[in-house]
């Protein structure tokens, strides 16, 4: 390719039925600065026309009315010379304002092969000029700063602050006394009490007064003599009831056949390969599935949120390129080895009787519930950053984790995070090869 050819805008074909969706996609392609070489209804398109024009990319508006036409064009659209971009027709027709601008920027990035998806002006950064020498200290930065304002403010607040003189307690306060001094002050003088008793005349006690008994002399207190017999207890105590006798002569083992769990064949797979994707994910997922063998000893669970939850169309798209069966996950079904399952927003897995089954949970698929030693996680373009920590935690427990790299990764934040943590890095085809190396099932006729 010459330099002039490289500078030309990419040739793009738009396949969509007439209507609002087609008009929105045409406007997005005009904003993306591409050469629109064909705009046609898929039902009326001749495959030879598409081959003759040889566009670099084909943008397709998906809806049930064009599924039969896409089946007819499958051989042509499967050519590696075309970059396919799918969009939901009903979503394209409803996009307005900010959503339209955002989708157009991502479409332009995919068609032109760059990663500039931010709005104009958001990517401008300050031009830093590096200068030699040490940075200025705080004293140097404020050497000429005016201080009069701060001095006046400090003088006004000086009266409100505590002084630096010694603290003097008020005259009516006394120093605290020690416990011994307080007891000595309160105890009566023994000599004074003896004199007072000798001088004071004996007066009979009042008839109604209660005289407290004198305190015992605590100086002669001693520990209780253990040999001394305790005082007799007048209260009669009753003996506790006799405990039942445990007869151990007739013990026996429980029959294991009555309580053992079912030993039937395990239907669900022991683990799974979870594929997480988002923006730019359909193309990366297509390349990943196309590079897999026709038999695997592990299922693939694809989690890629879609606007409108049109997961049935994604199943049909991936079934055209995948050598493995592609199904829509159903609640209560077993997760079978050698199958690709497209998961909806609330589809999750649970381990029962040693095998995985699908169930419905509001939070959807949780990586922490997968058996780490039998599972793997692949983060493609657009994977959610919130899944990075669960993926790395699963890797620490023994799972295999990989992230997409390369020019086709348009939203690499999550994939780059796991790669930076030391996980496997590669293009979708290389990720597929790594999965095949571990879980590929021998073809028929090959040695086991």
CSV table of C-alpha atoms in Angstrom, one decimal:
chain,number,residue,atom,x,y,z
A,1,UNK,CA,0.0,0.0,0.0
A,2,UNK,CA,1.4,3.4,-1.0
A,3,UNK,CA,1.4,6.5,1.2
A,4,UNK,CA,-1.5,8.0,-0.8
A,5,UNK,CA,-3.6,4.9,-0.2
A,6,UNK,CA,-2.9,5.0,3.5
A,7,UNK,CA,-4.1,8.6,3.7
A,8,UNK,CA,-7.4,7.8,2.0
A,9,UNK,CA,-10.5,7.4,4.2
A,10,UNK,CA,-11.6,3.8,4.7
A,11,UNK,CA,-14.3,2.5,2.3
A,12,UNK,CA,-17.4,1.4,4.2
A,13,UNK,CA,-20.6,-0.3,3.1
A,14,UNK,CA,-23.8,0.3,5.1
A,15,UNK,CA,-26.4,-2.5,5.1
A,16,UNK,CA,-29.7,-1.5,6.6
A,17,UNK,CA,-33.3,-1.3,5.7
A,18,UNK,CA,-34.7,2.2,4.9
A,19,UNK,CA,-35.8,4.1,8.0
A,20,UNK,CA,-34.7,6.0,11.0
A,21,UNK,CA,-31.9,3.5,11.9
A,22,UNK,CA,-30.4,3.8,8.5
A,23,UNK,CA,-30.5,7.6,8.6
A,24,UNK,CA,-28.7,7.6,12.1
A,25,UNK,CA,-26.0,5.2,10.9
A,26,UNK,CA,-25.4,7.3,7.8
A,27,UNK,CA,-25.0,10.5,9.9
A,28,UNK,CA,-22.5,8.6,12.2
A,29,UNK,CA,-20.5,7.5,9.2
A,30,UNK,CA,-20.4,11.0,7.8
A,31,UNK,CA,-19.1,12.3,11.1
A,32,UNK,CA,-16.5,9.4,11.1
A,33,UNK,CA,-15.0,10.8,7.9
A,34,UNK,CA,-15.2,7.6,5.9
A,35,UNK,CA,-15.9,6.9,2.2
A,36,UNK,CA,-19.5,5.5,2.0
A,37,UNK,CA,-19.2,3.3,-1.1
A,38,UNK,CA,-22.5,1.4,-0.7
A,39,UNK,CA,-25.8,1.9,1.1
A,40,UNK,CA,-28.2,-0.9,0.5
A,41,UNK,CA,-31.0,-3.0,2.0
A,42,UNK,CA,-29.6,-6.5,2.8
A,43,UNK,CA,-32.7,-8.1,1.2
A,44,UNK,CA,-31.9,-6.5,-2.1
A,45,UNK,CA,-28.1,-6.8,-2.0
A,46,UNK,CA,-26.3,-8.9,-4.6
A,47,UNK,CA,-23.2,-10.6,-3.1
A,48,UNK,CA,-21.2,-9.9,-6.2
A,49,UNK,CA,-21.8,-6.2,-5.8
A,50,UNK,CA,-20.3,-6.2,-2.3
A,51,UNK,CA,-17.3,-8.3,-3.5
A,52,UNK,CA,-16.7,-5.9,-6.5
A,53,UNK,CA,-16.7,-2.8,-4.3
A,54,UNK,CA,-14.3,-4.5,-1.8
A,55,UNK,CA,-15.0,-2.2,1.2
A,56,UNK,CA,-12.7,-2.3,4.2
A,57,UNK,CA,-15.6,-2.4,6.6
A,58,UNK,CA,-19.3,-3.3,6.6
A,59,UNK,CA,-21.8,-1.7,9.0
A,60,UNK,CA,-24.9,-3.8,9.5
A,61,UNK,CA,-28.1,-2.7,11.3
A,62,UNK,CA,-29.5,-5.9,12.9
A,63,UNK,CA,-33.2,-6.6,13.1
A,64,UNK,CA,-35.4,-9.7,12.7
A,65,UNK,CA,-36.4,-8.7,9.2
A,66,UNK,CA,-32.8,-9.0,7.8
A,67,UNK,CA,-31.8,-12.3,9.5
A,68,UNK,CA,-32.7,-14.4,6.4
A,69,UNK,CA,-30.7,-12.0,4.2
A,70,UNK,CA,-27.6,-12.2,6.4
A,71,UNK,CA,-27.8,-16.0,6.3
A,72,UNK,CA,-27.7,-15.7,2.5
A,73,UNK,CA,-24.7,-13.3,2.7
A,74,UNK,CA,-22.9,-15.3,5.3
A,75,UNK,CA,-20.2,-16.7,2.9
A,76,UNK,CA,-19.3,-13.1,1.8
A,77,UNK,CA,-19.5,-11.5,5.2
A,78,UNK,CA,-17.3,-14.2,6.7
A,79,UNK,CA,-14.4,-13.1,4.6
A,80,UNK,CA,-11.4,-11.9,6.7
A,81,UNK,CA,-11.1,-8.9,4.3
A,82,UNK,CA,-14.1,-7.3,5.8
A,83,UNK,CA,-14.3,-5.7,9.3
A,84,UNK,CA,-17.9,-6.2,10.4
A,85,UNK,CA,-19.6,-3.7,12.7
A,86,UNK,CA,-23.1,-4.7,14.0
A,87,UNK,CA,-25.6,-2.4,15.6
A,88,UNK,CA,-29.2,-2.9,16.8
A,89,UNK,CA,-31.6,-1.1,14.5
A,90,UNK,CA,-34.0,-0.1,17.2
A,91,UNK,CA,-31.3,1.3,19.4
A,92,UNK,CA,-29.7,3.2,16.5
A,93,UNK,CA,-33.1,4.8,15.7
A,94,UNK,CA,-33.6,5.9,19.3
A,95,UNK,CA,-30.1,7.4,19.9
A,96,UNK,CA,-30.1,11.2,20.4
A,97,UNK,CA,-27.7,13.9,21.6
A,98,UNK,CA,-24.8,12.7,23.7
A,99,UNK,CA,-25.3,9.0,23.0
A,100,UNK,CA,-25.2,9.6,19.2
A,101,UNK,CA,-22.0,11.6,19.5
A,102,UNK,CA,-20.4,9.0,21.7
A,103,UNK,CA,-21.3,6.1,19.5
A,104,UNK,CA,-20.0,8.0,16.4
A,105,UNK,CA,-16.6,8.6,18.1
A,106,UNK,CA,-16.3,4.9,18.9
A,107,UNK,CA,-17.3,3.9,15.4
A,108,UNK,CA,-14.7,6.3,14.0
A,109,UNK,CA,-12.0,4.9,16.2
A,110,UNK,CA,-12.9,1.3,15.0
A,111,UNK,CA,-13.0,2.2,11.3
A,112,UNK,CA,-9.8,4.3,11.4
A,113,UNK,CA,-7.9,2.0,13.7
A,114,UNK,CA,-7.1,4.4,16.5
A,115,UNK,CA,-8.2,4.9,20.1
A,116,UNK,CA,-9.2,8.5,20.2
A,117,UNK,CA,-12.7,8.2,21.6
A,118,UNK,CA,-12.8,11.3,23.8
A,119,UNK,CA,-14.7,14.5,22.7
A,120,UNK,CA,-12.8,17.3,21.1
A,121,UNK,CA,-10.7,19.2,23.7
A,122,UNK,CA,-10.8,16.5,26.3
A,123,UNK,CA,-7.5,15.0,25.2
A,124,UNK,CA,-5.5,18.3,25.4
A,125,UNK,CA,-2.8,18.1,28.0
A,126,UNK,CA,-0.6,20.8,29.4
A,127,UNK,CA,2.7,21.2,27.5
A,128,UNK,CA,5.3,20.7,30.2
A,129,UNK,CA,8.6,22.4,29.7
A,130,UNK,CA,11.4,20.5,31.6
A,131,UNK,CA,14.0,22.8,33.1
A,132,UNK,CA,17.2,21.9,34.9
A,133,UNK,CA,17.8,22.5,38.6
A,134,UNK,CA,16.1,21.8,41.8
A,135,UNK,CA,12.4,22.8,42.4
A,136,UNK,CA,11.8,25.9,44.5
A,137,UNK,CA,11.3,25.4,48.2
A,138,UNK,CA,8.2,26.8,50.0
A,139,UNK,CA,10.3,29.6,51.5
A,140,UNK,CA,11.4,30.6,48.0
A,141,UNK,CA,7.9,30.5,46.6
A,142,UNK,CA,6.6,32.9,49.3
A,143,UNK,CA,9.6,35.1,49.8
A,144,UNK,CA,7.8,38.2,48.5
A,145,UNK,CA,4.4,37.3,49.9
A,146,UNK,CA,2.7,40.1,52.0
A,147,UNK,CA,2.5,39.2,55.7
A,148,UNK,CA,0.8,42.3,57.2
A,149,UNK,CA,-2.6,40.8,57.0
A,150,UNK,CA,-1.6,37.6,58.9
A,151,UNK,CA,0.2,39.7,61.6
A,152,UNK,CA,-2.9,41.9,62.2
A,153,UNK,CA,-5.1,38.8,62.4
A,154,UNK,CA,-2.7,37.2,64.9
A,155,UNK,CA,-2.7,40.3,67.1
A,156,UNK,CA,-6.5,40.5,67.2
A,157,UNK,CA,-6.7,36.8,68.3
A,158,UNK,CA,-3.9,37.0,70.9
A,159,UNK,CA,-6.2,37.8,73.8
A,160,UNK,CA,-8.3,34.8,73.1
A,161,UNK,CA,-5.5,32.3,73.4
A,162,UNK,CA,-4.1,30.8,76.6
A,163,UNK,CA,-1.2,32.6,78.3
A,164,UNK,CA,2.2,31.1,79.2
A,165,UNK,CA,2.1,32.0,83.0
A,166,UNK,CA,2.0,29.3,85.7
A,167,UNK,CA,-1.4,28.1,86.7
A,168,UNK,CA,-2.6,29.2,90.2
A,169,UNK,CA,-5.5,27.3,91.8
A,170,UNK,CA,-8.2,29.4,93.5
A,171,UNK,CA,-7.8,30.0,97.2
A,172,UNK,CA,-11.0,28.1,98.2
A,173,UNK,CA,-9.6,24.9,96.5
A,174,UNK,CA,-7.4,22.5,98.5
A,175,UNK,CA,-4.9,20.0,97.4
A,176,UNK,CA,-6.2,16.4,97.3
A,177,UNK,CA,-5.3,14.2,100.3
A,178,UNK,CA,-4.0,10.7,100.2
A,179,UNK,CA,-6.3,7.9,101.2
A,180,UNK,CA,-4.2,7.2,104.4
A,181,UNK,CA,-4.5,10.9,105.5
A,182,UNK,CA,-8.3,10.9,104.9
A,183,UNK,CA,-8.7,7.8,107.0
A,184,UNK,CA,-6.5,9.1,109.8
A,185,UNK,CA,-8.6,12.4,109.9
A,186,UNK,CA,-11.9,10.6,110.1
A,187,UNK,CA,-10.8,8.0,112.8
A,188,UNK,CA,-11.3,9.1,116.4
A,189,UNK,CA,-8.3,9.5,118.8
A,190,UNK,CA,-8.2,6.4,121.1
A,191,UNK,CA,-6.9,8.3,124.2
A,192,UNK,CA,-9.4,11.1,123.8
A,193,UNK,CA,-12.2,8.6,123.5
A,194,UNK,CA,-11.1,6.9,126.7
A,195,UNK,CA,-11.0,10.1,128.7
A,196,UNK,CA,-14.4,11.1,127.3
A,197,UNK,CA,-15.9,7.8,128.4
A,198,UNK,CA,-14.5,8.2,131.9
A,199,UNK,CA,-15.9,11.7,132.4
A,200,UNK,CA,-19.2,11.3,130.7
A,201,UNK,CA,-22.0,10.1,133.0
A,202,UNK,CA,-23.8,6.9,132.0
A,203,UNK,CA,-27.2,7.8,130.6
A,204,UNK,CA,-29.8,5.2,130.0
A,205,UNK,CA,-30.6,4.6,126.3
A,206,UNK,CA,-33.8,5.9,125.0
A,207,UNK,CA,-36.5,3.3,124.8
A,208,UNK,CA,-37.1,3.8,121.1
A,209,UNK,CA,-33.4,4.2,120.1
A,210,UNK,CA,-31.5,1.4,118.3
A,211,UNK,CA,-27.9,1.1,119.4
A,212,UNK,CA,-25.7,-0.3,116.7
A,213,UNK,CA,-23.4,-3.1,117.7
A,214,UNK,CA,-19.7,-2.2,118.3
A,215,UNK,CA,-17.3,-2.8,115.5
A,216,UNK,CA,-15.0,-5.8,115.9
A,217,UNK,CA,-11.3,-5.2,116.3
A,218,UNK,CA,-10.0,-5.7,112.7
A,219,UNK,CA,-6.4,-5.9,114.0
A,220,UNK,CA,-7.1,-9.5,115.1
A,221,UNK,CA,-8.8,-10.7,111.9
A,222,UNK,CA,-7.4,-14.0,110.4
A,223,UNK,CA,-8.2,-16.4,107.6
A,224,UNK,CA,-10.8,-19.0,108.1
A,225,UNK,CA,-9.5,-22.3,109.6
A,226,UNK,CA,-10.0,-24.9,106.9
A,227,UNK,CA,-10.3,-27.6,109.6
A,228,UNK,CA,-13.1,-25.9,111.3
A,229,UNK,CA,-16.5,-27.3,110.7
A,230,UNK,CA,-18.9,-24.9,109.0
A,231,UNK,CA,-22.0,-23.7,110.8
A,232,UNK,CA,-25.0,-26.0,110.6
A,233,UNK,CA,-27.4,-25.2,107.9
A,234,UNK,CA,-30.9,-25.3,109.1
A,235,UNK,CA,-32.4,-25.3,105.5
A,236,UNK,CA,-33.0,-28.7,104.2
A,237,UNK,CA,-31.6,-29.4,100.8
A,238,UNK,CA,-33.0,-31.9,98.3
A,239,UNK,CA,-30.8,-34.2,96.2
A,240,UNK,CA,-30.8,-33.5,92.4
A,241,UNK,CA,-32.7,-36.0,90.3
A,242,UNK,CA,-30.7,-39.0,89.0
A,243,UNK,CA,-29.4,-38.7,85.4
A,244,UNK,CA,-30.6,-41.2,82.9
A,245,UNK,CA,-28.2,-44.1,82.2
A,246,UNK,CA,-26.8,-44.1,78.7
A,247,UNK,CA,-26.9,-47.6,77.4
A,248,UNK,CA,-23.8,-48.0,75.1
A,249,UNK,CA,-24.2,-51.8,74.7
A,250,UNK,CA,-26.6,-51.5,71.8
A,251,UNK,CA,-24.8,-48.9,69.6
A,252,UNK,CA,-24.5,-49.5,65.9
A,253,UNK,CA,-23.3,-47.8,62.7
A,254,UNK,CA,-25.8,-46.1,60.4
A,255,UNK,CA,-26.4,-47.8,57.1
A,256,UNK,CA,-24.5,-45.7,54.6
A,257,UNK,CA,-26.7,-46.7,51.7
A,258,UNK,CA,-29.7,-44.8,53.3
A,259,UNK,CA,-27.9,-41.5,53.7
A,260,UNK,CA,-25.3,-41.4,50.9
A,261,UNK,CA,-25.9,-38.8,48.2
A,262,UNK,CA,-26.8,-39.8,44.7
A,263,UNK,CA,-23.9,-41.3,42.9
A,264,UNK,CA,-25.4,-40.7,39.4
A,265,UNK,CA,-23.3,-39.3,36.6
A,266,UNK,CA,-22.3,-35.6,36.9
A,267,UNK,CA,-23.9,-33.6,34.0
A,268,UNK,CA,-22.4,-30.1,34.5
A,269,UNK,CA,-18.8,-29.1,33.8
A,270,UNK,CA,-16.4,-28.8,36.7
A,271,UNK,CA,-15.3,-25.3,35.7
A,272,UNK,CA,-15.6,-22.7,32.9
A,273,UNK,CA,-13.8,-20.1,30.8
A,274,UNK,CA,-15.4,-16.8,31.4
A,275,UNK,CA,-15.1,-14.2,28.6
A,276,UNK,CA,-15.7,-10.6,29.6
A,277,UNK,CA,-16.2,-7.9,26.9
A,278,UNK,CA,-17.8,-4.6,26.1
A,279,UNK,CA,-17.0,-1.8,23.6
A,280,UNK,CA,-15.3,-3.4,20.6
A,281,UNK,CA,-16.0,-6.8,22.1
A,282,UNK,CA,-18.1,-8.4,19.3
A,283,UNK,CA,-15.2,-8.2,16.9
A,284,UNK,CA,-12.7,-9.5,19.4
A,285,UNK,CA,-15.1,-12.3,20.5
A,286,UNK,CA,-15.6,-13.3,16.9
A,287,UNK,CA,-11.8,-13.6,16.4
A,288,UNK,CA,-11.5,-15.6,19.7
A,289,UNK,CA,-14.2,-18.1,18.9
A,290,UNK,CA,-13.1,-18.6,15.3
A,291,UNK,CA,-9.6,-19.7,16.6
A,292,UNK,CA,-10.9,-22.3,19.0
A,293,UNK,CA,-10.9,-26.0,18.1
A,294,UNK,CA,-14.1,-28.0,17.4
A,295,UNK,CA,-13.9,-29.8,20.8
A,296,UNK,CA,-13.0,-28.5,24.3
A,297,UNK,CA,-13.2,-30.1,27.7
A,298,UNK,CA,-14.5,-26.8,29.2
A,299,UNK,CA,-17.5,-24.5,28.4
A,300,UNK,CA,-17.1,-20.8,27.5
A,301,UNK,CA,-19.4,-18.3,29.3
A,302,UNK,CA,-19.6,-15.0,27.4
A,303,UNK,CA,-20.6,-11.9,29.5
A,304,UNK,CA,-21.0,-8.8,27.3
A,305,UNK,CA,-23.7,-6.3,28.2
A,306,UNK,CA,-25.8,-5.1,25.3
A,307,UNK,CA,-28.2,-2.2,25.0
A,308,UNK,CA,-31.7,-3.6,24.8
A,309,UNK,CA,-30.5,-7.1,25.9
A,310,UNK,CA,-30.7,-8.4,22.4
A,311,UNK,CA,-28.6,-11.5,23.2
A,312,UNK,CA,-30.4,-13.7,20.8
A,313,UNK,CA,-28.9,-11.8,17.9
A,314,UNK,CA,-25.4,-12.1,19.4
A,315,UNK,CA,-25.9,-15.9,19.6
A,316,UNK,CA,-26.7,-16.0,15.8
A,317,UNK,CA,-23.7,-13.8,15.0
A,318,UNK,CA,-21.2,-15.9,16.9
A,319,UNK,CA,-22.7,-19.2,15.7
A,320,UNK,CA,-21.6,-18.3,12.2
A,321,UNK,CA,-17.9,-18.3,13.0
A,322,UNK,CA,-17.6,-20.6,16.1
A,323,UNK,CA,-16.7,-24.2,15.6
A,324,UNK,CA,-18.3,-24.9,19.0
A,325,UNK,CA,-22.1,-24.8,19.5
A,326,UNK,CA,-23.3,-21.3,20.6
A,327,UNK,CA,-26.4,-21.2,22.9
A,328,UNK,CA,-28.2,-18.7,25.0
A,329,UNK,CA,-27.9,-19.7,28.7
A,330,UNK,CA,-31.1,-20.8,30.3
A,331,UNK,CA,-31.9,-20.9,34.1
A,332,UNK,CA,-31.8,-24.4,35.5
A,333,UNK,CA,-29.8,-25.9,32.6
A,334,UNK,CA,-26.5,-27.8,33.0
A,335,UNK,CA,-23.3,-26.0,31.8
A,336,UNK,CA,-22.0,-28.6,29.3
A,337,UNK,CA,-18.4,-28.9,28.2
A,338,UNK,CA,-17.5,-27.9,24.6
A,339,UNK,CA,-20.3,-25.3,24.4
A,340,UNK,CA,-20.3,-21.5,24.2
A,341,UNK,CA,-23.0,-19.8,26.3
A,342,UNK,CA,-24.1,-16.2,25.9
A,343,UNK,CA,-25.2,-14.9,29.4
A,344,UNK,CA,-27.9,-12.3,30.0
A,345,UNK,CA,-27.6,-9.7,32.7
A,346,UNK,CA,-29.1,-11.8,35.5
A,347,UNK,CA,-27.6,-15.2,34.5
A,348,UNK,CA,-25.2,-16.8,37.0
A,349,UNK,CA,-23.7,-20.2,37.8
A,350,UNK,CA,-23.9,-22.5,40.8
A,351,UNK,CA,-22.0,-25.6,41.6
A,352,UNK,CA,-24.3,-28.6,42.4
A,353,UNK,CA,-23.2,-32.2,42.8
A,354,UNK,CA,-19.7,-31.4,41.4
A,355,UNK,CA,-21.0,-29.7,38.2
A,356,UNK,CA,-22.0,-26.2,37.1
A,357,UNK,CA,-25.6,-25.2,36.5
A,358,UNK,CA,-27.2,-21.9,35.4
A,359,UNK,CA,-29.4,-20.0,37.8
A,360,UNK,CA,-30.8,-16.5,38.0
A,361,UNK,CA,-29.4,-13.8,40.4
A,362,UNK,CA,-29.9,-10.1,40.2
A,363,UNK,CA,-26.2,-9.4,40.4
A,364,UNK,CA,-25.5,-11.8,37.5
A,365,UNK,CA,-22.3,-13.8,37.1
A,366,UNK,CA,-19.9,-13.7,40.0
A,367,UNK,CA,-16.3,-14.9,39.4
A,368,UNK,CA,-15.8,-15.8,43.0
A,369,UNK,CA,-18.3,-18.7,42.7
A,370,UNK,CA,-16.3,-20.5,40.1
A,371,UNK,CA,-13.9,-23.4,41.0
A,372,UNK,CA,-10.5,-21.7,40.5
A,373,UNK,CA,-8.5,-24.8,39.7
A,374,UNK,CA,-10.8,-25.7,36.7
A,375,UNK,CA,-11.6,-22.2,35.4
A,376,UNK,CA,-10.2,-19.3,33.5
A,377,UNK,CA,-11.0,-15.6,32.8
A,378,UNK,CA,-10.4,-13.7,29.6
A,379,UNK,CA,-10.8,-9.9,29.5
A,380,UNK,CA,-11.4,-8.5,26.0
A,381,UNK,CA,-11.9,-5.0,24.8
A,382,UNK,CA,-14.5,-3.1,26.9
A,383,UNK,CA,-14.4,-5.4,29.9
A,384,UNK,CA,-15.7,-3.9,33.2
A,385,UNK,CA,-13.0,-2.5,35.5
A,386,UNK,CA,-14.9,-3.8,38.5
A,387,UNK,CA,-14.1,-7.4,37.3
A,388,UNK,CA,-10.3,-6.9,37.6
A,389,UNK,CA,-10.1,-7.5,41.3
A,390,UNK,CA,-12.3,-10.6,41.3
A,391,UNK,CA,-10.3,-12.0,38.3
A,392,UNK,CA,-7.0,-11.5,40.1
A,393,UNK,CA,-8.4,-13.0,43.3
A,394,UNK,CA,-9.4,-16.1,41.3
A,395,UNK,CA,-5.9,-16.2,39.7
A,396,UNK,CA,-4.3,-16.3,43.1
A,397,UNK,CA,-6.5,-19.3,43.9
A,398,UNK,CA,-5.3,-21.2,40.8
A,399,UNK,CA,-7.3,-19.9,37.8
A,400,UNK,CA,-5.8,-18.9,34.5
A,401,UNK,CA,-6.4,-15.2,33.5
A,402,UNK,CA,-5.5,-13.4,30.3
A,403,UNK,CA,-6.1,-10.0,28.8
A,404,UNK,CA,-6.4,-8.7,25.2
A,405,UNK,CA,-3.7,-6.5,23.8
A,406,UNK,CA,-3.1,-5.0,20.3
A,407,UNK,CA,-4.6,-2.5,18.0
A,408,UNK,CA,-8.0,-4.1,18.0
A,409,UNK,CA,-8.5,-3.4,21.8
A,410,UNK,CA,-10.4,-0.1,21.7
A,411,UNK,CA,-11.2,0.0,25.5
A,412,UNK,CA,-8.1,-1.7,27.1
A,413,UNK,CA,-8.5,-0.4,30.7
A,414,UNK,CA,-9.5,-3.7,32.3
A,415,UNK,CA,-7.4,-6.0,30.1
A,416,UNK,CA,-4.3,-3.8,30.6
A,417,UNK,CA,-4.8,-3.9,34.4
A,418,UNK,CA,-4.6,-7.7,34.6
A,419,UNK,CA,-1.7,-7.8,32.1
A,420,UNK,CA,0.1,-5.3,34.4
A,421,UNK,CA,-0.5,-7.7,37.3
A,422,UNK,CA,1.5,-10.4,35.5
A,423,UNK,CA,-1.3,-12.3,33.7
A,424,UNK,CA,-1.2,-13.6,30.1
A,425,UNK,CA,-1.3,-11.0,27.3
A,426,UNK,CA,-2.2,-11.6,23.7
A,427,UNK,CA,-4.5,-11.0,20.7
A,428,UNK,CA,-7.8,-12.8,20.7
A,429,UNK,CA,-6.3,-15.6,18.5
A,430,UNK,CA,-3.4,-16.0,21.0
A,431,UNK,CA,-5.8,-16.2,23.9
A,432,UNK,CA,-7.7,-18.9,22.1
A,433,UNK,CA,-4.5,-20.9,21.5
A,434,UNK,CA,-3.7,-20.7,25.2
A,435,UNK,CA,-7.2,-22.0,26.1
A,436,UNK,CA,-6.8,-24.8,23.5
A,437,UNK,CA,-3.4,-25.8,24.8
A,438,UNK,CA,-5.0,-26.6,28.2
A,439,UNK,CA,-8.5,-27.8,27.4
A,440,UNK,CA,-8.4,-29.0,23.8
A,441,UNK,CA,-10.1,-32.5,23.4
A,442,UNK,CA,-8.3,-34.9,21.0
A,443,UNK,CA,-10.0,-35.3,17.7
A,444,UNK,CA,-11.5,-38.6,16.7
A,445,UNK,CA,-8.8,-41.0,15.6
A,446,UNK,CA,-6.0,-39.3,17.5
A,447,UNK,CA,-4.1,-41.0,20.3
A,448,UNK,CA,-5.4,-40.3,23.8
